[in-house]
Amino acid sequence: MPEGTLTPSNVTATPPPLNGSWLTRQNVLAMLLIVCTLLSFFLVFLMLRPFLAPLAWALALAIVAHPLHSFIKKRIGNEHIAALLSVFVVMLILVAPTIYVGHQLLQEVANNIDWIQSPDEQTKWRAALEKSPIGDWYVWLEQRFDLTGQVRAFFDNFASSVTDVVKQSIWTIVQLLVMLFTLYFLFRDRRDAVATLRSLVPLSAAETDEVLKLVQDTIHATIYGSVLMAVLQGVLGGLMFWFLGLPSPIFWGFVMAVLATVPNLGAFLIW
């Protein structure tokens, strides 16, 4: 081997220069950009968090009501008008019954509270309880626990809670408007939105189609299952009202079905 030839034995690793620190201007700017980006995403999340529910509902309704929108679009041809009419039909199907049921329910609750708190009615149902087979138990409990006062306090608290619910109606209307506004653009720009989503997903075309189909089937199963269970609860509740001889079994069965689809509520409010 000629003299001066480099071999692994006589080649030593050259240490990095002492002044080659990672704390360079370029790295600092990159770190600052990452921090600002994360902070921006966090602030956007905080702004959108109150609207995540209506946005999710708008997406689900856009998927479920897509056949309806396609039918309207074929008849009209104009995408803007078709999307507007589709949103209007969805609003009639979902919002109108909910508003009607909510109004009737609040009115019924207010009437019953006034009826129960009326002194004449209190005297009547107190006398009826005293003459019933459990009259002795009722008198004993009334003397020791003041059942009448407890019932009155319960309905006073219930009335105040209903007032709080009414106060939240403005925020509910805002969420509803956000949902309908988003639903309009999802109907109108569905093709562009799907194309953009496909370009962002790091999967092949076949895999993306499979994922989108799985999401669509899951949303259909969730919504259709919820609606079917709500209808079943309404039918059973209406039949029970009819069997017991209670008034308006069809109306209250319909109310139960509607309430069964509302989160945090349910048919138990009628029972």
PDB file of C-alpha atoms in Angstrom, residues 5-248:
ATOM      1  CA  THR A   5      -2.971   6.100   1.793  1.00  0.00           C
ATOM      2  CA  LEU A   6      -5.871   6.551   4.202  1.00  0.00           C
ATOM      3  CA  THR A   7      -6.973   3.403   5.995  1.00  0.00           C
ATOM      4  CA  PRO A   8      -9.693   2.876   8.602  1.00  0.00           C
ATOM      5  CA  SER A   9      -7.022   2.543  11.243  1.00  0.00           C
ATOM      6  CA  ASN A  10      -5.409   5.911  10.701  1.00  0.00           C
ATOM      7  CA  VAL A  11      -8.622   7.866   9.878  1.00  0.00           C
ATOM      8  CA  THR A  12      -9.988   9.643  12.903  1.00  0.00           C
ATOM      9  CA  ALA A  13     -13.426  11.214  13.157  1.00  0.00           C
ATOM     10  CA  THR A  14     -13.300  14.953  12.891  1.00  0.00           C
ATOM     11  CA  PRO A  15     -15.237  16.514  15.788  1.00  0.00           C
ATOM     12  CA  PRO A  16     -17.818  19.127  14.906  1.00  0.00           C
ATOM     13  CA  PRO A  17     -16.656  22.672  15.290  1.00  0.00           C
ATOM     14  CA  LEU A  18     -17.297  24.207  18.645  1.00  0.00           C
ATOM     15  CA  ASN A  19     -19.119  27.104  17.104  1.00  0.00           C
ATOM     16  CA  GLY A  20     -21.527  24.788  15.230  1.00  0.00           C
ATOM     17  CA  SER A  21     -24.259  25.031  17.837  1.00  0.00           C
ATOM     18  CA  TRP A  22     -27.885  24.082  16.984  1.00  0.00           C
ATOM     19  CA  LEU A  23     -28.996  27.438  18.336  1.00  0.00           C
ATOM     20  CA  THR A  24     -28.764  29.167  15.010  1.00  0.00           C
ATOM     21  CA  ARG A  25     -31.016  31.860  13.656  1.00  0.00           C
ATOM     22  CA  GLN A  26     -32.647  29.430  11.229  1.00  0.00           C
ATOM     23  CA  ASN A  27     -33.417  26.858  13.917  1.00  0.00           C
ATOM     24  CA  VAL A  28     -34.762  29.483  16.297  1.00  0.00           C
ATOM     25  CA  LEU A  29     -37.073  30.827  13.589  1.00  0.00           C
ATOM     26  CA  ALA A  30     -38.242  27.273  12.811  1.00  0.00           C
ATOM     27  CA  MET A  31     -38.999  26.578  16.473  1.00  0.00           C
ATOM     28  CA  LEU A  32     -40.793  29.902  16.804  1.00  0.00           C
ATOM     29  CA  LEU A  33     -42.888  29.075  13.731  1.00  0.00           C
ATOM     30  CA  ILE A  34     -43.828  25.661  15.174  1.00  0.00           C
ATOM     31  CA  VAL A  35     -44.847  27.192  18.504  1.00  0.00           C
ATOM     32  CA  CYS A  36     -46.931  29.884  16.800  1.00  0.00           C
ATOM     33  CA  THR A  37     -48.599  27.271  14.593  1.00  0.00           C
ATOM     34  CA  LEU A  38     -49.497  25.072  17.567  1.00  0.00           C
ATOM     35  CA  LEU A  39     -50.785  28.084  19.453  1.00  0.00           C
ATOM     36  CA  SER A  40     -52.885  29.110  16.456  1.00  0.00           C
ATOM     37  CA  PHE A  41     -54.395  25.609  16.193  1.00  0.00           C
ATOM     38  CA  PHE A  42     -55.179  25.682  19.913  1.00  0.00           C
ATOM     39  CA  LEU A  43     -56.888  29.073  19.662  1.00  0.00           C
ATOM     40  CA  VAL A  44     -58.887  27.913  16.642  1.00  0.00           C
ATOM     41  CA  PHE A  45     -59.950  24.830  18.597  1.00  0.00           C
ATOM     42  CA  LEU A  46     -61.098  26.992  21.507  1.00  0.00           C
ATOM     43  CA  MET A  47     -63.158  29.128  19.136  1.00  0.00           C
ATOM     44  CA  LEU A  48     -64.698  26.125  17.379  1.00  0.00           C
ATOM     45  CA  ARG A  49     -65.294  23.971  20.462  1.00  0.00           C
ATOM     46  CA  PRO A  50     -68.753  25.447  21.223  1.00  0.00           C
ATOM     47  CA  PHE A  51     -69.732  24.741  17.608  1.00  0.00           C
ATOM     48  CA  LEU A  52     -68.355  21.205  17.269  1.00  0.00           C
ATOM     49  CA  ALA A  53     -71.760  19.639  17.941  1.00  0.00           C
ATOM     50  CA  PRO A  54     -73.656  21.616  15.245  1.00  0.00           C
ATOM     51  CA  LEU A  55     -70.790  21.084  12.794  1.00  0.00           C
ATOM     52  CA  ALA A  56     -70.880  17.329  13.434  1.00  0.00           C
ATOM     53  CA  TRP A  57     -74.653  17.275  13.022  1.00  0.00           C
ATOM     54  CA  ALA A  58     -74.369  19.239   9.776  1.00  0.00           C
ATOM     55  CA  LEU A  59     -71.894  16.673   8.432  1.00  0.00           C
ATOM     56  CA  ALA A  60     -74.116  13.768   9.473  1.00  0.00           C
ATOM     57  CA  LEU A  61     -77.236  15.343   7.964  1.00  0.00           C
ATOM     58  CA  ALA A  62     -75.363  16.139   4.748  1.00  0.00           C
ATOM     59  CA  ILE A  63     -74.501  12.452   4.385  1.00  0.00           C
ATOM     60  CA  VAL A  64     -77.944  11.145   5.313  1.00  0.00           C
ATOM     61  CA  ALA A  65     -79.863  13.710   3.227  1.00  0.00           C
ATOM     62  CA  HIS A  66     -77.584  13.413   0.186  1.00  0.00           C
ATOM     63  CA  PRO A  67     -80.170  11.367  -1.802  1.00  0.00           C
ATOM     64  CA  LEU A  68     -82.741  14.100  -1.145  1.00  0.00           C
ATOM     65  CA  HIS A  69     -80.318  16.786  -2.315  1.00  0.00           C
ATOM     66  CA  SER A  70     -79.433  14.780  -5.434  1.00  0.00           C
ATOM     67  CA  PHE A  71     -83.139  14.445  -6.269  1.00  0.00           C
ATOM     68  CA  ILE A  72     -83.738  18.182  -5.877  1.00  0.00           C
ATOM     69  CA  LYS A  73     -80.587  19.031  -7.822  1.00  0.00           C
ATOM     70  CA  LYS A  74     -81.653  16.874 -10.765  1.00  0.00           C
ATOM     71  CA  ARG A  75     -85.016  18.631 -10.918  1.00  0.00           C
ATOM     72  CA  ILE A  76     -83.638  22.177 -10.587  1.00  0.00           C
ATOM     73  CA  GLY A  77     -80.108  22.085 -11.976  1.00  0.00           C
ATOM     74  CA  ASN A  78     -78.835  25.117 -10.087  1.00  0.00           C
ATOM     75  CA  GLU A  79     -76.524  24.040  -7.263  1.00  0.00           C
ATOM     76  CA  HIS A  80     -77.133  27.111  -5.099  1.00  0.00           C
ATOM     77  CA  ILE A  81     -80.924  26.918  -5.261  1.00  0.00           C
ATOM     78  CA  ALA A  82     -80.875  23.131  -4.851  1.00  0.00           C
ATOM     79  CA  ALA A  83     -78.717  23.391  -1.730  1.00  0.00           C
ATOM     80  CA  LEU A  84     -80.978  26.110  -0.319  1.00  0.00           C
ATOM     81  CA  LEU A  85     -84.122  24.054  -0.934  1.00  0.00           C
ATOM     82  CA  SER A  86     -82.496  20.949   0.556  1.00  0.00           C
ATOM     83  CA  VAL A  87     -81.639  22.858   3.728  1.00  0.00           C
ATOM     84  CA  PHE A  88     -85.198  24.183   3.876  1.00  0.00           C
ATOM     85  CA  VAL A  89     -86.673  20.680   3.572  1.00  0.00           C
ATOM     86  CA  VAL A  90     -84.324  19.330   6.269  1.00  0.00           C
ATOM     87  CA  MET A  91     -85.283  22.235   8.520  1.00  0.00           C
ATOM     88  CA  LEU A  92     -88.992  21.485   8.031  1.00  0.00           C
ATOM     89  CA  ILE A  93     -88.495  17.789   8.787  1.00  0.00           C
ATOM     90  CA  LEU A  94     -86.332  18.249  11.886  1.00  0.00           C
ATOM     91  CA  VAL A  95     -86.850  21.710  13.331  1.00  0.00           C
ATOM     92  CA  ALA A  96     -90.587  22.274  12.900  1.00  0.00           C
ATOM     93  CA  PRO A  97     -91.701  19.182  14.902  1.00  0.00           C
ATOM     94  CA  THR A  98     -89.107  19.937  17.611  1.00  0.00           C
ATOM     95  CA  ILE A  99     -90.294  23.525  18.008  1.00  0.00           C
ATOM     96  CA  TYR A 100     -93.927  22.434  18.120  1.00  0.00           C
ATOM     97  CA  VAL A 101     -93.293  19.687  20.655  1.00  0.00           C
ATOM     98  CA  GLY A 102     -91.123  21.956  22.804  1.00  0.00           C
ATOM     99  CA  HIS A 103     -93.785  24.658  22.846  1.00  0.00           C
ATOM    100  CA  GLN A 104     -96.558  22.203  23.724  1.00  0.00           C
ATOM    101  CA  LEU A 105     -94.422  20.547  26.386  1.00  0.00           C
ATOM    102  CA  LEU A 106     -93.523  23.825  28.100  1.00  0.00           C
ATOM    103  CA  GLN A 107     -97.129  24.937  27.978  1.00  0.00           C
ATOM    104  CA  GLU A 108     -98.289  21.641  29.480  1.00  0.00           C
ATOM    105  CA  VAL A 109     -95.668  21.821  32.232  1.00  0.00           C
ATOM    106  CA  ALA A 110     -96.672  25.390  33.083  1.00  0.00           C
ATOM    107  CA  ASN A 111    -100.349  24.432  33.224  1.00  0.00           C
ATOM    108  CA  ASN A 112     -99.674  21.429  35.443  1.00  0.00           C
ATOM    109  CA  ILE A 113     -97.518  23.473  37.809  1.00  0.00           C
ATOM    110  CA  ASP A 114    -100.283  26.040  38.174  1.00  0.00           C
ATOM    111  CA  TRP A 115    -102.809  23.247  38.656  1.00  0.00           C
ATOM    112  CA  ILE A 116    -100.791  21.452  41.323  1.00  0.00           C
ATOM    113  CA  GLN A 117     -99.938  24.659  43.193  1.00  0.00           C
ATOM    114  CA  SER A 118    -103.572  25.791  43.239  1.00  0.00           C
ATOM    115  CA  PRO A 119    -104.929  25.688  46.838  1.00  0.00           C
ATOM    116  CA  ASP A 120    -108.257  24.167  45.707  1.00  0.00           C
ATOM    117  CA  GLU A 121    -106.521  21.385  43.804  1.00  0.00           C
ATOM    118  CA  GLN A 122    -104.155  20.721  46.699  1.00  0.00           C
ATOM    119  CA  THR A 123    -107.159  20.304  48.993  1.00  0.00           C
ATOM    120  CA  LYS A 124    -108.808  17.910  46.520  1.00  0.00           C
ATOM    121  CA  TRP A 125    -105.857  15.595  45.987  1.00  0.00           C
ATOM    122  CA  ARG A 126    -104.984  15.699  49.716  1.00  0.00           C
ATOM    123  CA  ALA A 127    -108.536  14.581  50.554  1.00  0.00           C
ATOM    124  CA  ALA A 128    -108.358  11.895  47.881  1.00  0.00           C
ATOM    125  CA  LEU A 129    -105.123  10.556  49.322  1.00  0.00           C
ATOM    126  CA  GLU A 130    -106.541  10.501  52.837  1.00  0.00           C
ATOM    127  CA  LYS A 131    -109.520   8.431  51.661  1.00  0.00           C
ATOM    128  CA  SER A 132    -107.339   6.030  49.658  1.00  0.00           C
ATOM    129  CA  PRO A 133    -105.997   2.714  51.048  1.00  0.00           C
ATOM    130  CA  ILE A 134    -102.709   4.461  51.820  1.00  0.00           C
ATOM    131  CA  GLY A 135    -104.428   7.296  53.679  1.00  0.00           C
ATOM    132  CA  ASP A 136    -102.969   6.376  57.060  1.00  0.00           C
ATOM    133  CA  TRP A 137     -99.460   6.265  55.608  1.00  0.00           C
ATOM    134  CA  TYR A 138    -100.022   9.604  53.911  1.00  0.00           C
ATOM    135  CA  VAL A 139    -101.187  11.266  57.140  1.00  0.00           C
ATOM    136  CA  TRP A 140     -98.191   9.841  59.020  1.00  0.00           C
ATOM    137  CA  LEU A 141     -95.732  11.070  56.371  1.00  0.00           C
ATOM    138  CA  GLU A 142     -97.457  14.453  56.126  1.00  0.00           C
ATOM    139  CA  GLN A 143     -97.167  15.018  59.850  1.00  0.00           C
ATOM    140  CA  ARG A 144     -93.480  14.180  59.975  1.00  0.00           C
ATOM    141  CA  PHE A 145     -92.080  15.284  56.624  1.00  0.00           C
ATOM    142  CA  ASP A 146     -94.500  17.965  55.332  1.00  0.00           C
ATOM    143  CA  LEU A 147     -95.131  16.259  51.993  1.00  0.00           C
ATOM    144  CA  THR A 148     -97.211  19.166  50.713  1.00  0.00           C
ATOM    145  CA  GLY A 149     -94.368  21.597  51.319  1.00  0.00           C
ATOM    146  CA  GLN A 150     -91.885  19.212  49.740  1.00  0.00           C
ATOM    147  CA  VAL A 151     -94.030  18.859  46.624  1.00  0.00           C
ATOM    148  CA  ARG A 152     -94.484  22.622  46.393  1.00  0.00           C
ATOM    149  CA  ALA A 153     -90.731  23.183  46.760  1.00  0.00           C
ATOM    150  CA  PHE A 154     -90.043  20.559  44.103  1.00  0.00           C
ATOM    151  CA  PHE A 155     -92.298  22.234  41.556  1.00  0.00           C
ATOM    152  CA  ASP A 156     -90.889  25.660  42.427  1.00  0.00           C
ATOM    153  CA  ASN A 157     -87.402  24.359  41.680  1.00  0.00           C
ATOM    154  CA  PHE A 158     -88.663  22.658  38.551  1.00  0.00           C
ATOM    155  CA  ALA A 159     -90.248  25.880  37.349  1.00  0.00           C
ATOM    156  CA  SER A 160     -86.983  27.743  37.898  1.00  0.00           C
ATOM    157  CA  SER A 161     -85.096  25.063  35.954  1.00  0.00           C
ATOM    158  CA  VAL A 162     -87.564  25.396  33.089  1.00  0.00           C
ATOM    159  CA  THR A 163     -86.878  29.130  33.106  1.00  0.00           C
ATOM    160  CA  ASP A 164     -83.162  28.418  32.820  1.00  0.00           C
ATOM    161  CA  VAL A 165     -83.851  26.133  29.867  1.00  0.00           C
ATOM    162  CA  VAL A 166     -85.819  28.890  28.165  1.00  0.00           C
ATOM    163  CA  LYS A 167     -82.934  31.291  28.733  1.00  0.00           C
ATOM    164  CA  GLN A 168     -80.633  28.898  26.888  1.00  0.00           C
ATOM    165  CA  SER A 169     -82.922  28.935  23.855  1.00  0.00           C
ATOM    166  CA  ILE A 170     -80.964  31.802  22.270  1.00  0.00           C
ATOM    167  CA  TRP A 171     -77.775  29.737  22.295  1.00  0.00           C
ATOM    168  CA  THR A 172     -79.727  26.796  20.869  1.00  0.00           C
ATOM    169  CA  ILE A 173     -80.976  28.980  18.022  1.00  0.00           C
ATOM    170  CA  VAL A 174     -77.403  30.124  17.316  1.00  0.00           C
ATOM    171  CA  GLN A 175     -76.224  26.512  17.135  1.00  0.00           C
ATOM    172  CA  LEU A 176     -79.134  25.668  14.861  1.00  0.00           C
ATOM    173  CA  LEU A 177     -78.242  28.508  12.508  1.00  0.00           C
ATOM    174  CA  VAL A 178     -74.604  27.384  12.438  1.00  0.00           C
ATOM    175  CA  MET A 179     -75.711  23.849  11.592  1.00  0.00           C
ATOM    176  CA  LEU A 180     -78.004  24.990   8.761  1.00  0.00           C
ATOM    177  CA  PHE A 181     -75.376  27.399   7.418  1.00  0.00           C
ATOM    178  CA  THR A 182     -72.753  24.638   7.354  1.00  0.00           C
ATOM    179  CA  LEU A 183     -75.231  22.191   5.859  1.00  0.00           C
ATOM    180  CA  TYR A 184     -75.862  24.552   2.943  1.00  0.00           C
ATOM    181  CA  PHE A 185     -72.180  24.648   1.991  1.00  0.00           C
ATOM    182  CA  LEU A 186     -71.809  20.895   2.481  1.00  0.00           C
ATOM    183  CA  PHE A 187     -74.665  20.362   0.033  1.00  0.00           C
ATOM    184  CA  ARG A 188     -73.362  22.899  -2.465  1.00  0.00           C
ATOM    185  CA  ASP A 189     -69.629  22.098  -2.324  1.00  0.00           C
ATOM    186  CA  ARG A 190     -69.790  18.386  -1.562  1.00  0.00           C
ATOM    187  CA  ARG A 191     -67.783  17.359  -4.623  1.00  0.00           C
ATOM    188  CA  ASP A 192     -64.985  19.845  -3.974  1.00  0.00           C
ATOM    189  CA  ALA A 193     -64.897  18.944  -0.261  1.00  0.00           C
ATOM    190  CA  VAL A 194     -64.573  15.227  -1.015  1.00  0.00           C
ATOM    191  CA  ALA A 195     -61.839  15.898  -3.588  1.00  0.00           C
ATOM    192  CA  THR A 196     -59.911  18.019  -1.084  1.00  0.00           C
ATOM    193  CA  LEU A 197     -60.284  15.327   1.572  1.00  0.00           C
ATOM    194  CA  ARG A 198     -58.994  12.686  -0.831  1.00  0.00           C
ATOM    195  CA  SER A 199     -55.932  14.780  -1.598  1.00  0.00           C
ATOM    196  CA  LEU A 200     -55.125  15.177   2.104  1.00  0.00           C
ATOM    197  CA  VAL A 201     -55.572  11.538   3.106  1.00  0.00           C
ATOM    198  CA  PRO A 202     -52.246   9.620   2.829  1.00  0.00           C
ATOM    199  CA  LEU A 203     -53.960   6.534   1.386  1.00  0.00           C
ATOM    200  CA  SER A 204     -54.497   5.067  -2.019  1.00  0.00           C
ATOM    201  CA  ALA A 205     -57.696   5.733  -3.921  1.00  0.00           C
ATOM    202  CA  ALA A 206     -59.118   2.293  -3.113  1.00  0.00           C
ATOM    203  CA  GLU A 207     -58.274   2.606   0.583  1.00  0.00           C
ATOM    204  CA  THR A 208     -59.754   6.106   0.729  1.00  0.00           C
ATOM    205  CA  ASP A 209     -62.976   4.851  -0.876  1.00  0.00           C
ATOM    206  CA  GLU A 210     -63.164   2.064   1.693  1.00  0.00           C
ATOM    207  CA  VAL A 211     -62.641   4.442   4.619  1.00  0.00           C
ATOM    208  CA  LEU A 212     -65.225   6.925   3.327  1.00  0.00           C
ATOM    209  CA  LYS A 213     -67.741   4.140   2.759  1.00  0.00           C
ATOM    210  CA  LEU A 214     -67.144   2.838   6.296  1.00  0.00           C
ATOM    211  CA  VAL A 215     -67.715   6.313   7.761  1.00  0.00           C
ATOM    212  CA  GLN A 216     -70.854   6.767   5.683  1.00  0.00           C
ATOM    213  CA  ASP A 217     -72.264   3.385   6.737  1.00  0.00           C
ATOM    214  CA  THR A 218     -71.512   4.145  10.398  1.00  0.00           C
ATOM    215  CA  ILE A 219     -73.331   7.493  10.262  1.00  0.00           C
ATOM    216  CA  HIS A 220     -76.317   5.918   8.503  1.00  0.00           C
ATOM    217  CA  ALA A 221     -76.514   3.103  11.052  1.00  0.00           C
ATOM    218  CA  THR A 222     -76.236   5.499  14.003  1.00  0.00           C
ATOM    219  CA  ILE A 223     -78.900   7.944  12.822  1.00  0.00           C
ATOM    220  CA  TYR A 224     -81.319   5.344  11.462  1.00  0.00           C
ATOM    221  CA  GLY A 225     -80.929   3.260  14.617  1.00  0.00           C
ATOM    222  CA  SER A 226     -81.578   6.273  16.840  1.00  0.00           C
ATOM    223  CA  VAL A 227     -84.660   7.248  14.844  1.00  0.00           C
ATOM    224  CA  LEU A 228     -85.980   3.675  14.878  1.00  0.00           C
ATOM    225  CA  MET A 229     -85.560   3.385  18.655  1.00  0.00           C
ATOM    226  CA  ALA A 230     -87.242   6.779  19.133  1.00  0.00           C
ATOM    227  CA  VAL A 231     -90.209   5.715  17.006  1.00  0.00           C
ATOM    228  CA  LEU A 232     -90.453   2.459  18.961  1.00  0.00           C
ATOM    229  CA  GLN A 233     -90.472   4.332  22.277  1.00  0.00           C
ATOM    230  CA  GLY A 234     -93.129   6.694  20.968  1.00  0.00           C
ATOM    231  CA  VAL A 235     -95.344   3.847  19.757  1.00  0.00           C
ATOM    232  CA  LEU A 236     -95.046   1.932  23.029  1.00  0.00           C
ATOM    233  CA  GLY A 237     -95.670   5.090  25.057  1.00  0.00           C
ATOM    234  CA  GLY A 238     -98.736   5.977  22.997  1.00  0.00           C
ATOM    235  CA  LEU A 239    -100.110   2.455  23.373  1.00  0.00           C
ATOM    236  CA  MET A 240     -99.557   2.613  27.127  1.00  0.00           C
ATOM    237  CA  PHE A 241    -101.399   5.953  27.313  1.00  0.00           C
ATOM    238  CA  TRP A 242    -104.271   4.464  25.310  1.00  0.00           C
ATOM    239  CA  PHE A 243    -104.363   1.296  27.445  1.00  0.00           C
ATOM    240  CA  LEU A 244    -104.500   3.319  30.685  1.00  0.00           C
ATOM    241  CA  GLY A 245    -107.169   5.648  29.317  1.00  0.00           C
ATOM    242  CA  LEU A 246    -105.001   8.767  29.477  1.00  0.00           C
ATOM    243  CA  PRO A 247    -105.865  11.685  27.178  1.00  0.00           C
ATOM    244  CA  SER A 248    -104.208  12.337  23.776  1.00  0.00           C
TER     245      SER A 248
END
